[in-house]
CSV table of C-alpha atoms in Angstrom, one decimal:
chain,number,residue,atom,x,y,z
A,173,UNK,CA,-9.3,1.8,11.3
A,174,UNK,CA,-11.9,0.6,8.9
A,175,UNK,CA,-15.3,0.8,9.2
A,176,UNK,CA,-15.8,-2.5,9.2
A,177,UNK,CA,-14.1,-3.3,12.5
A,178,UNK,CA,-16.8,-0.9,14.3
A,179,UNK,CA,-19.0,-3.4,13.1
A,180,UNK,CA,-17.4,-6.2,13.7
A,181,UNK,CA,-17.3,-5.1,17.3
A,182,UNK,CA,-21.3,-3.6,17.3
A,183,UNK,CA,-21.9,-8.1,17.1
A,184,UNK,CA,-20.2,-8.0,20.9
A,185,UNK,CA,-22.2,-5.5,23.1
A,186,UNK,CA,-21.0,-7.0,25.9
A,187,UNK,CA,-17.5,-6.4,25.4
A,188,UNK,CA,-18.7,-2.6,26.1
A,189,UNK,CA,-19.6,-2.9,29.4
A,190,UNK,CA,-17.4,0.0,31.1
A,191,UNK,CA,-14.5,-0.7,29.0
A,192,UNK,CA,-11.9,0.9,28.1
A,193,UNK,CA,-11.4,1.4,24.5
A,194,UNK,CA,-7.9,2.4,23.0
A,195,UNK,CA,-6.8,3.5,19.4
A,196,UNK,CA,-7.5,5.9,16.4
A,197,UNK,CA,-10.6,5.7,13.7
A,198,UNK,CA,-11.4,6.2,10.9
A,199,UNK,CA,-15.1,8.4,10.4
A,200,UNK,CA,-17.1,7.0,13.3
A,201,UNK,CA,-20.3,5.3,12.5
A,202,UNK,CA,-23.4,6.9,14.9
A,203,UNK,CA,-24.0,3.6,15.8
A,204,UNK,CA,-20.8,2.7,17.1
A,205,UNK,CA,-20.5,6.0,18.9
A,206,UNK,CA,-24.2,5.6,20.2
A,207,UNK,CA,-23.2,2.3,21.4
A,208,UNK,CA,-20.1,3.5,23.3
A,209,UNK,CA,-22.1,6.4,25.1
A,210,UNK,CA,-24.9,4.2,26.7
A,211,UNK,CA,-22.4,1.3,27.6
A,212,UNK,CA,-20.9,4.1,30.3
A,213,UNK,CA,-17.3,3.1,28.2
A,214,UNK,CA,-14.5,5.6,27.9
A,215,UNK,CA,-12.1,6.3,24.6
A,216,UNK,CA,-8.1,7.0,24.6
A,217,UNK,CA,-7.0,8.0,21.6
A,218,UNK,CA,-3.4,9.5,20.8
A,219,UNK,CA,-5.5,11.2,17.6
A,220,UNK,CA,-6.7,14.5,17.7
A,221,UNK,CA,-9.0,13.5,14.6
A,222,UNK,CA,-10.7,10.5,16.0
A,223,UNK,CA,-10.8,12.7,19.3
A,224,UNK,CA,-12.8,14.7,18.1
A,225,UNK,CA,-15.3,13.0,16.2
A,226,UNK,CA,-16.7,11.4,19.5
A,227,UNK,CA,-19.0,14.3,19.3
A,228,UNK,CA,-21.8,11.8,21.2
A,229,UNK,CA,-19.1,11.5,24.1
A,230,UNK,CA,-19.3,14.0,27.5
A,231,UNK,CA,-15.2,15.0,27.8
A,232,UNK,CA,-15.1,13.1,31.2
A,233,UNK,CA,-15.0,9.7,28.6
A,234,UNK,CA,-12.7,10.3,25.9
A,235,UNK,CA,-8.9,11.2,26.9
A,236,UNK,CA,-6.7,12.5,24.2
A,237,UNK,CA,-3.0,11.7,25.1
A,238,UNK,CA,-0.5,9.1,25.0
A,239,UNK,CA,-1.6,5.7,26.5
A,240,UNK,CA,-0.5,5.4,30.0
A,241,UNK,CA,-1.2,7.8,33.0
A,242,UNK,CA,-5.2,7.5,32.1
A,243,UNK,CA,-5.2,3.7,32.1
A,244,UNK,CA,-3.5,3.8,35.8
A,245,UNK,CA,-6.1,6.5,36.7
A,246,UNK,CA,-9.4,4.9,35.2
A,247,UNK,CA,-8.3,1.4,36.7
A,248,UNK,CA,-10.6,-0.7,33.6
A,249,UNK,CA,-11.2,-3.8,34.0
A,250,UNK,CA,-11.6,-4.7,30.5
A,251,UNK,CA,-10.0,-2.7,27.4
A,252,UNK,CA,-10.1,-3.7,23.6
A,253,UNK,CA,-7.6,-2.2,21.8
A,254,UNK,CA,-7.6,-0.9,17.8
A,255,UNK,CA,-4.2,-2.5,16.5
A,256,UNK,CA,-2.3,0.3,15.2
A,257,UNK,CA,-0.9,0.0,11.5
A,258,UNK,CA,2.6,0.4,13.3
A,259,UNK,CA,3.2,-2.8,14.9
A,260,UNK,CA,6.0,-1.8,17.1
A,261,UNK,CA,3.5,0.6,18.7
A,262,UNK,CA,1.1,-2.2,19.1
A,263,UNK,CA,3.4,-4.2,20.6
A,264,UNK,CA,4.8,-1.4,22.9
A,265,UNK,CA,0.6,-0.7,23.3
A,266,UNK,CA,0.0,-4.5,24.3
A,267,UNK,CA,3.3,-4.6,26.8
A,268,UNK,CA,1.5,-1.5,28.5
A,269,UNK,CA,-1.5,-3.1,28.7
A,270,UNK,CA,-0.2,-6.3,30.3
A,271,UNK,CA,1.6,-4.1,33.2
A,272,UNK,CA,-1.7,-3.2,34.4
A,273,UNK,CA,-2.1,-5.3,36.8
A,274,UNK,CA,-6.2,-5.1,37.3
A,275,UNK,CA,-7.3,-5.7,33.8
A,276,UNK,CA,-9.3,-8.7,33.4
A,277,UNK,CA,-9.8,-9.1,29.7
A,278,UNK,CA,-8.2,-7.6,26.5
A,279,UNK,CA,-9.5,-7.6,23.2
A,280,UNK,CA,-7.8,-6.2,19.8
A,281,UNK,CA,-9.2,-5.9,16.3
A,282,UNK,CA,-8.0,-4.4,13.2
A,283,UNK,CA,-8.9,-5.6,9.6
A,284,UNK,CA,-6.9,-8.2,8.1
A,285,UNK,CA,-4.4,-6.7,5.7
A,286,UNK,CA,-3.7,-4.2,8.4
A,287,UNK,CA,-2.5,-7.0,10.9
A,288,UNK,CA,-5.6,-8.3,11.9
A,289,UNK,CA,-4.7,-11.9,10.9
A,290,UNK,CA,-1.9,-12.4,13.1
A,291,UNK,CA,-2.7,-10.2,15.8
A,292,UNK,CA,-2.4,-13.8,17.8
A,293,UNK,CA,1.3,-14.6,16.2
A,294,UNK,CA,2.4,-10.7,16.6
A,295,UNK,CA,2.0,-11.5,20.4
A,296,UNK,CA,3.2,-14.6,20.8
A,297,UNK,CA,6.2,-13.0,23.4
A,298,UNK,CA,3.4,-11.4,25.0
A,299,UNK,CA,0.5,-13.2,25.6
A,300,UNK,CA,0.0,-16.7,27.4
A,301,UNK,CA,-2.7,-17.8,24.8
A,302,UNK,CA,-4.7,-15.8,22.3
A,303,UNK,CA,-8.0,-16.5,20.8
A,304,UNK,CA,-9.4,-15.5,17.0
A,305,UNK,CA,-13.4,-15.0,18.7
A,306,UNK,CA,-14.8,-13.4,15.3
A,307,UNK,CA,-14.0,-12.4,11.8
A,308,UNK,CA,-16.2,-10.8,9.0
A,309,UNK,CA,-15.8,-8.3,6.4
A,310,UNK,CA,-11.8,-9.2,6.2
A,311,UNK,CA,-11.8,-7.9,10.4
A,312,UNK,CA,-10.5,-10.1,13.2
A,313,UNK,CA,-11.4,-9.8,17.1
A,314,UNK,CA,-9.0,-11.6,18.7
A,315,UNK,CA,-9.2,-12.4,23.0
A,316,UNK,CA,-5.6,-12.1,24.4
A,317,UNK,CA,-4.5,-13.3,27.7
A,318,UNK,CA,-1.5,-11.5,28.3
A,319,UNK,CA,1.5,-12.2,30.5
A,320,UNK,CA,2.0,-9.9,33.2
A,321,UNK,CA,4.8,-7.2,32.5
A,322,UNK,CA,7.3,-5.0,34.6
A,323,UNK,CA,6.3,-1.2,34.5
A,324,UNK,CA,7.0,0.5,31.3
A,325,UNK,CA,8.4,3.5,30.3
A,326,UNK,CA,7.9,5.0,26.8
A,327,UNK,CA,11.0,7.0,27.0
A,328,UNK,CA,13.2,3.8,26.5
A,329,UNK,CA,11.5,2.7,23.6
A,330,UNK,CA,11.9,6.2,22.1
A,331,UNK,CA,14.7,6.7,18.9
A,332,UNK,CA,16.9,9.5,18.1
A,333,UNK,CA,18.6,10.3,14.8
A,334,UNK,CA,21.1,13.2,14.5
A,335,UNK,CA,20.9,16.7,12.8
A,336,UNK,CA,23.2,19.7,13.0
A,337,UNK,CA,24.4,18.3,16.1
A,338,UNK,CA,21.8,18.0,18.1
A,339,UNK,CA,19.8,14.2,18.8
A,340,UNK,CA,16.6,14.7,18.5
A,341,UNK,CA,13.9,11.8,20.1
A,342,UNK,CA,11.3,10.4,18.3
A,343,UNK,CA,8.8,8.3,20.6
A,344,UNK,CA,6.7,5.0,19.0
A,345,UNK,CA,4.3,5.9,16.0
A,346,UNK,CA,6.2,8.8,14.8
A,347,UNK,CA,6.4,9.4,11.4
A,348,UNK,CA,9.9,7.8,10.4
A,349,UNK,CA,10.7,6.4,13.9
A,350,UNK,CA,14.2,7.6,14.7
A,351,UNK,CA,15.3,8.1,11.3
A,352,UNK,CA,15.1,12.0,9.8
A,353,UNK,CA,13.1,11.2,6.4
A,354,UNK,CA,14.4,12.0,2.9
A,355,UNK,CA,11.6,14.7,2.6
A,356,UNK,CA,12.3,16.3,5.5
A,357,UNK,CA,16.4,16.5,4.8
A,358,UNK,CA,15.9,18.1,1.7
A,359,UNK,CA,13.5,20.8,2.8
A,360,UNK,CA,15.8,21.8,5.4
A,361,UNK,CA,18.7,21.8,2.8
A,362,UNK,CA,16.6,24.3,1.1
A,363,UNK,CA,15.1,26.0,3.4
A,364,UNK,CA,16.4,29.8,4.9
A,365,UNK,CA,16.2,30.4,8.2
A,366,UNK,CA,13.9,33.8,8.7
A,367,UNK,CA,16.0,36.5,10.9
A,368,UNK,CA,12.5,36.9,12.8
A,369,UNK,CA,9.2,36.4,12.9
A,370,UNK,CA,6.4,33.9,13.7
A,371,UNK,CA,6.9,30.6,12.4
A,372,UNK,CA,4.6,27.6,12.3
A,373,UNK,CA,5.7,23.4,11.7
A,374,UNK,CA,2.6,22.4,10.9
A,375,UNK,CA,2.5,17.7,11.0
A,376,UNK,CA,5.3,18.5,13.0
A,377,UNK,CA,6.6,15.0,14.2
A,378,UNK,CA,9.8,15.6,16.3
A,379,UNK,CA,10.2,19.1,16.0
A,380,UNK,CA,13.1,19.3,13.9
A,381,UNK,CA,12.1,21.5,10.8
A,382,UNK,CA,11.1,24.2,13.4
A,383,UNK,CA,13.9,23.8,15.9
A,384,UNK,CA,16.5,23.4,13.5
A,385,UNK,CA,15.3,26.9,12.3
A,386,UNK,CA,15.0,28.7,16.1
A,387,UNK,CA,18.1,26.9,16.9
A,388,UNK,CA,19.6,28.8,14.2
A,389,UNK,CA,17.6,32.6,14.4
A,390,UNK,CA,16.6,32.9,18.3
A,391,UNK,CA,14.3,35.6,18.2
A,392,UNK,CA,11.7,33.4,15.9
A,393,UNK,CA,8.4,32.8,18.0
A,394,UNK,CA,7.6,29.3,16.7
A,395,UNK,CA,4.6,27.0,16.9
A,396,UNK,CA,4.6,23.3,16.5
A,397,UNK,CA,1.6,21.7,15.6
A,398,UNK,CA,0.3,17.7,14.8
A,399,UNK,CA,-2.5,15.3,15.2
A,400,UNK,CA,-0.9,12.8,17.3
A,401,UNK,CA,0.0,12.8,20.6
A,402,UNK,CA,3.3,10.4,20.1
A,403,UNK,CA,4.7,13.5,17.6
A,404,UNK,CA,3.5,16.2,20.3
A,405,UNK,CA,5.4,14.6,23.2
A,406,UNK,CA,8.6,13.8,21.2
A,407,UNK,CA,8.4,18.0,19.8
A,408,UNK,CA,8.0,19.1,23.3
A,409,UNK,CA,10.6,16.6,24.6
A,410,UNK,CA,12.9,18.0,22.0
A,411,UNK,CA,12.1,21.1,22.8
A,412,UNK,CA,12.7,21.1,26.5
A,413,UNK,CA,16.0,19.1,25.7
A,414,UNK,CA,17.2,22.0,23.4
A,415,UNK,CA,16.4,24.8,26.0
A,416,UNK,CA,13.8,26.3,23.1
A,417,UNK,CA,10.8,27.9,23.6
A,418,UNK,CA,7.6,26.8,21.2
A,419,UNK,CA,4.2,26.4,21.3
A,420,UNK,CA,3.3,22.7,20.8
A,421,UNK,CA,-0.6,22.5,19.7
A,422,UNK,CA,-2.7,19.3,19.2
A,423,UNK,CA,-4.5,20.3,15.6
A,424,UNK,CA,-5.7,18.7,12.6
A,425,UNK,CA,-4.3,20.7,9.7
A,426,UNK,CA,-4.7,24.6,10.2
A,427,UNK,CA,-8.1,23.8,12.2
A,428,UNK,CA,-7.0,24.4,15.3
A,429,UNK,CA,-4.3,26.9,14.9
A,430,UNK,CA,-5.4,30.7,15.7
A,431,UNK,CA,-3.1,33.8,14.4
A,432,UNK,CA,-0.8,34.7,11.8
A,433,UNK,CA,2.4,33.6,10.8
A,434,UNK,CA,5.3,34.7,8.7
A,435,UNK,CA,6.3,31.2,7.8
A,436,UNK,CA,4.4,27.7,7.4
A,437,UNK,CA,6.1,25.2,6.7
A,438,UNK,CA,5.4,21.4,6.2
A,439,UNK,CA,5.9,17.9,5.1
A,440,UNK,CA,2.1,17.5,4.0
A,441,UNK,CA,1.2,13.7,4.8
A,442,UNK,CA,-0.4,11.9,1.9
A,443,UNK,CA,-1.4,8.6,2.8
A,444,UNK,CA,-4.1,7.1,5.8
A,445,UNK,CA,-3.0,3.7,6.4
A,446,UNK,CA,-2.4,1.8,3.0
A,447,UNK,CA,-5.1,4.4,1.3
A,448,UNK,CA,-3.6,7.8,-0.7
A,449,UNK,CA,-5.3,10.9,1.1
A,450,UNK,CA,-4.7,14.5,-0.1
A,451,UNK,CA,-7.3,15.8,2.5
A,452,UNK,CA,-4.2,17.3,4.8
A,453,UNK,CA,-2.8,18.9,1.5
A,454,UNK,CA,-5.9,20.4,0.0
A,455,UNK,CA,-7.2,22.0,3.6
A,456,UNK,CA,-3.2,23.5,3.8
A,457,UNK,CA,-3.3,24.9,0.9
A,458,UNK,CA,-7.2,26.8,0.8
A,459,UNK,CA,-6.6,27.4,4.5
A,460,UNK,CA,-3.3,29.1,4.4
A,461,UNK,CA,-4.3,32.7,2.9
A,462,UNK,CA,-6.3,33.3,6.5
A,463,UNK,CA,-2.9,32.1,8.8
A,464,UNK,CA,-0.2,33.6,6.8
A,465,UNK,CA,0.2,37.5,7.2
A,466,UNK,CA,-0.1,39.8,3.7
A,467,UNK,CA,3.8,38.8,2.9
A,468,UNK,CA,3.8,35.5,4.5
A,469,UNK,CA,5.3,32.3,2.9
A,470,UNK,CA,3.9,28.7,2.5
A,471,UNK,CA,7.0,25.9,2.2
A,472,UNK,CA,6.3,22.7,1.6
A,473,UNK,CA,8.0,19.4,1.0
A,474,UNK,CA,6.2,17.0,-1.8
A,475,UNK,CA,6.7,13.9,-3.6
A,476,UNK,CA,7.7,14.9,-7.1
A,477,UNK,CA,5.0,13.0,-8.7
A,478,UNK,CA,2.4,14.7,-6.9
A,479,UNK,CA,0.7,17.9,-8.7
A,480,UNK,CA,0.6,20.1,-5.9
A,481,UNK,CA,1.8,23.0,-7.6
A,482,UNK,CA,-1.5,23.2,-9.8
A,483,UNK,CA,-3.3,23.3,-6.4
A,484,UNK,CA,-1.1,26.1,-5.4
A,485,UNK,CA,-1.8,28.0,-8.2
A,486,UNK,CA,-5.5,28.1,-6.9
A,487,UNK,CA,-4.7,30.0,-3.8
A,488,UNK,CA,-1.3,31.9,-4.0
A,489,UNK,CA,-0.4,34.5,-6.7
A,490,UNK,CA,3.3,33.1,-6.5
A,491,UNK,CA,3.8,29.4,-6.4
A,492,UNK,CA,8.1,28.2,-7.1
A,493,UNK,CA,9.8,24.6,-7.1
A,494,UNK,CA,12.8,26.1,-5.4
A,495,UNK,CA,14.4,22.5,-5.7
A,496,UNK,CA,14.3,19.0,-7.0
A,497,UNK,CA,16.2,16.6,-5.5
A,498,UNK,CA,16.2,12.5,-4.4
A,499,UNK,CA,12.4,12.3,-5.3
A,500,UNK,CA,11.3,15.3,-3.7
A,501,UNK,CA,10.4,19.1,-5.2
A,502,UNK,CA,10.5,21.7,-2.6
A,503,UNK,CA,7.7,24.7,-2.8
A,504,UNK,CA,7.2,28.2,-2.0
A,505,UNK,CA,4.4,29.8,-2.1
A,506,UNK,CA,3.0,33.5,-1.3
A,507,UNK,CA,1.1,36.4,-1.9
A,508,UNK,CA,-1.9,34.6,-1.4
A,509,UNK,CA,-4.9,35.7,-3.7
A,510,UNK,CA,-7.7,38.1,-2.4
């Protein structure tokens, strides 16, 4: 979310007048935090990022988990709502919204050339009228009166592809919504399948990199590991589905992750919205050396145009493109440098 929305929104205190306020951010102005904390509001976010950066928030007003159960338990009467860049999740978002049954008023802002223009067309099924009450700095705030909806279930708007024949569920939001991305099918092409050891899918999404590989060798301990809450249901859905043991951890990058592991492996993100962003990549690749044990081994999946073996080359004494293929270069990487 741009800055410029928090603004937009600091021109309406009264719209934060114990509201509920739903979506992910971008670095959180003071102000806007400031703002939040003395309006008594609360924050769901399905970000562990944004979650986190509510540093001014006590944790009895800011949830981190998929939309749903906290709404029904905090009862708001009012709730503005950060439109995701994913506009089937907004849509799925907005649905939810309108099946709570006490909300009064619902607001939703995003920036223009991330579907703040026609937040008011985009939910035309959904809403009985819809109102454009401000715009600056190429932001929209937009007032929806919503019609009132059955119940909803995220489960049936979740996706599945297939791979080594198991289905595997992806929920709204995930990275390449039930389809398994070209990156991803190419790592695990290439990619062995350890006899043992401790294993860590770090942006997991569904699961599948690490559960196609303890699927495969059983007596791997594996760890899965993401930012958003969407990716961390659908892994531990998958999971549970699979009858396979893992650890599923909210984190951003290796910051929340404690211990060693044998293996890391990933499909580094590099974009934030419509905006290039190598922040994920760079953290992995300083950060590694202190998760990996002495012999341990980084994999990762990259575009081929990006130059992430120079970055390797930094931290690891051994740093191979194992593979070129469709677009993509696969890495190892290991023996980190003391």
């Amino acid at each position: 979310m741009s800055l410029a929305a928090y603004e937009l929104l600091q021109r309406h205190p009264q719209l934060l007048d114990n509201t509920l306020i739903i979506g992910n951010g971008a670095e959180l102005p003071p102000e806007w935090q400031q703002q939040v904390q003395q309006s008594g509001s609360h924050i769901l976010t399905w970000d562990w990022q944004t979650f986190q950066q509510y540093t001014m928030l006590d944790e009895d007003h800011k949830h981190f988990a998929m939309p749903q159960n906290q709404i029904q338990t905090l009862q708001p009467k009012q709730i503005i709502l950060f439109w995701p860049k994913a506009k089937t999740q907004a849509l799925n978002l907005i649905e939810l919204i309108a099946s709570q049954t006490q909300i009064e008023s619902i607001y939703a802002v995003a920036a223009n050339d991330a579907g703040g223009k026609s937040i008011g067309k985009a939910c035309s099924e959904l809403a009985s009228h819809s109102d454009k009450i401000d715009s600056a700095r190429r932001c929209s705030l937009w007032q929806l009166t919503l019609i009132p909806q059955a119940p909803m279930n995220w489960l049936k708007k979740a996706e599945s592809f297939a791979h080594q024949q198991q289905n595997y569920l992806t929920l709204p939001g995930v990275f390449c919504h039930g389809k398994l991305d070209v990156g991803t099918r190419v790592l695990l092409e290439h990619l062995p399948a350890p006899a043992h050891g401790k294993v860590l899918d770090l942006g997991c999404g569904s699961g599948v990199i690490g559960l196609s590989l303890k699927q495969q060798q059983p007596a791997l301990e594996l760890t899965l590991g993401d930012v958003d809450a969407f990716a961390l249901r659908s892994a531990e859905l998958n999971a549970m589905r699979m009858g396979i043991k893992a650890d599923v951890i909210a984190s951003d990058g290796l910051h929340d992750i404690d211990g060693r592991f044998d293996f890391i492996i990933s499909n580094p993100p590099f974009h934030q919205g419509k905006d290039t962003d190598y922040r994920f990549a760079q953290s992995l690749f300083q950060q590694a050396k202190q998760h990996l044990v002495t012999d341990g081994q980084l994999w990762i999946v990259a575009n081929r145009h990006l130059s992430y073996e120079e970055w390797g080359q930094q931290y690891f004494a051994s740093c191979e493109v194992l593979a070129q293929q469709e677009g993509f270069k696969i890495i190892c990487l290991s023996h980190a440098k003391k």
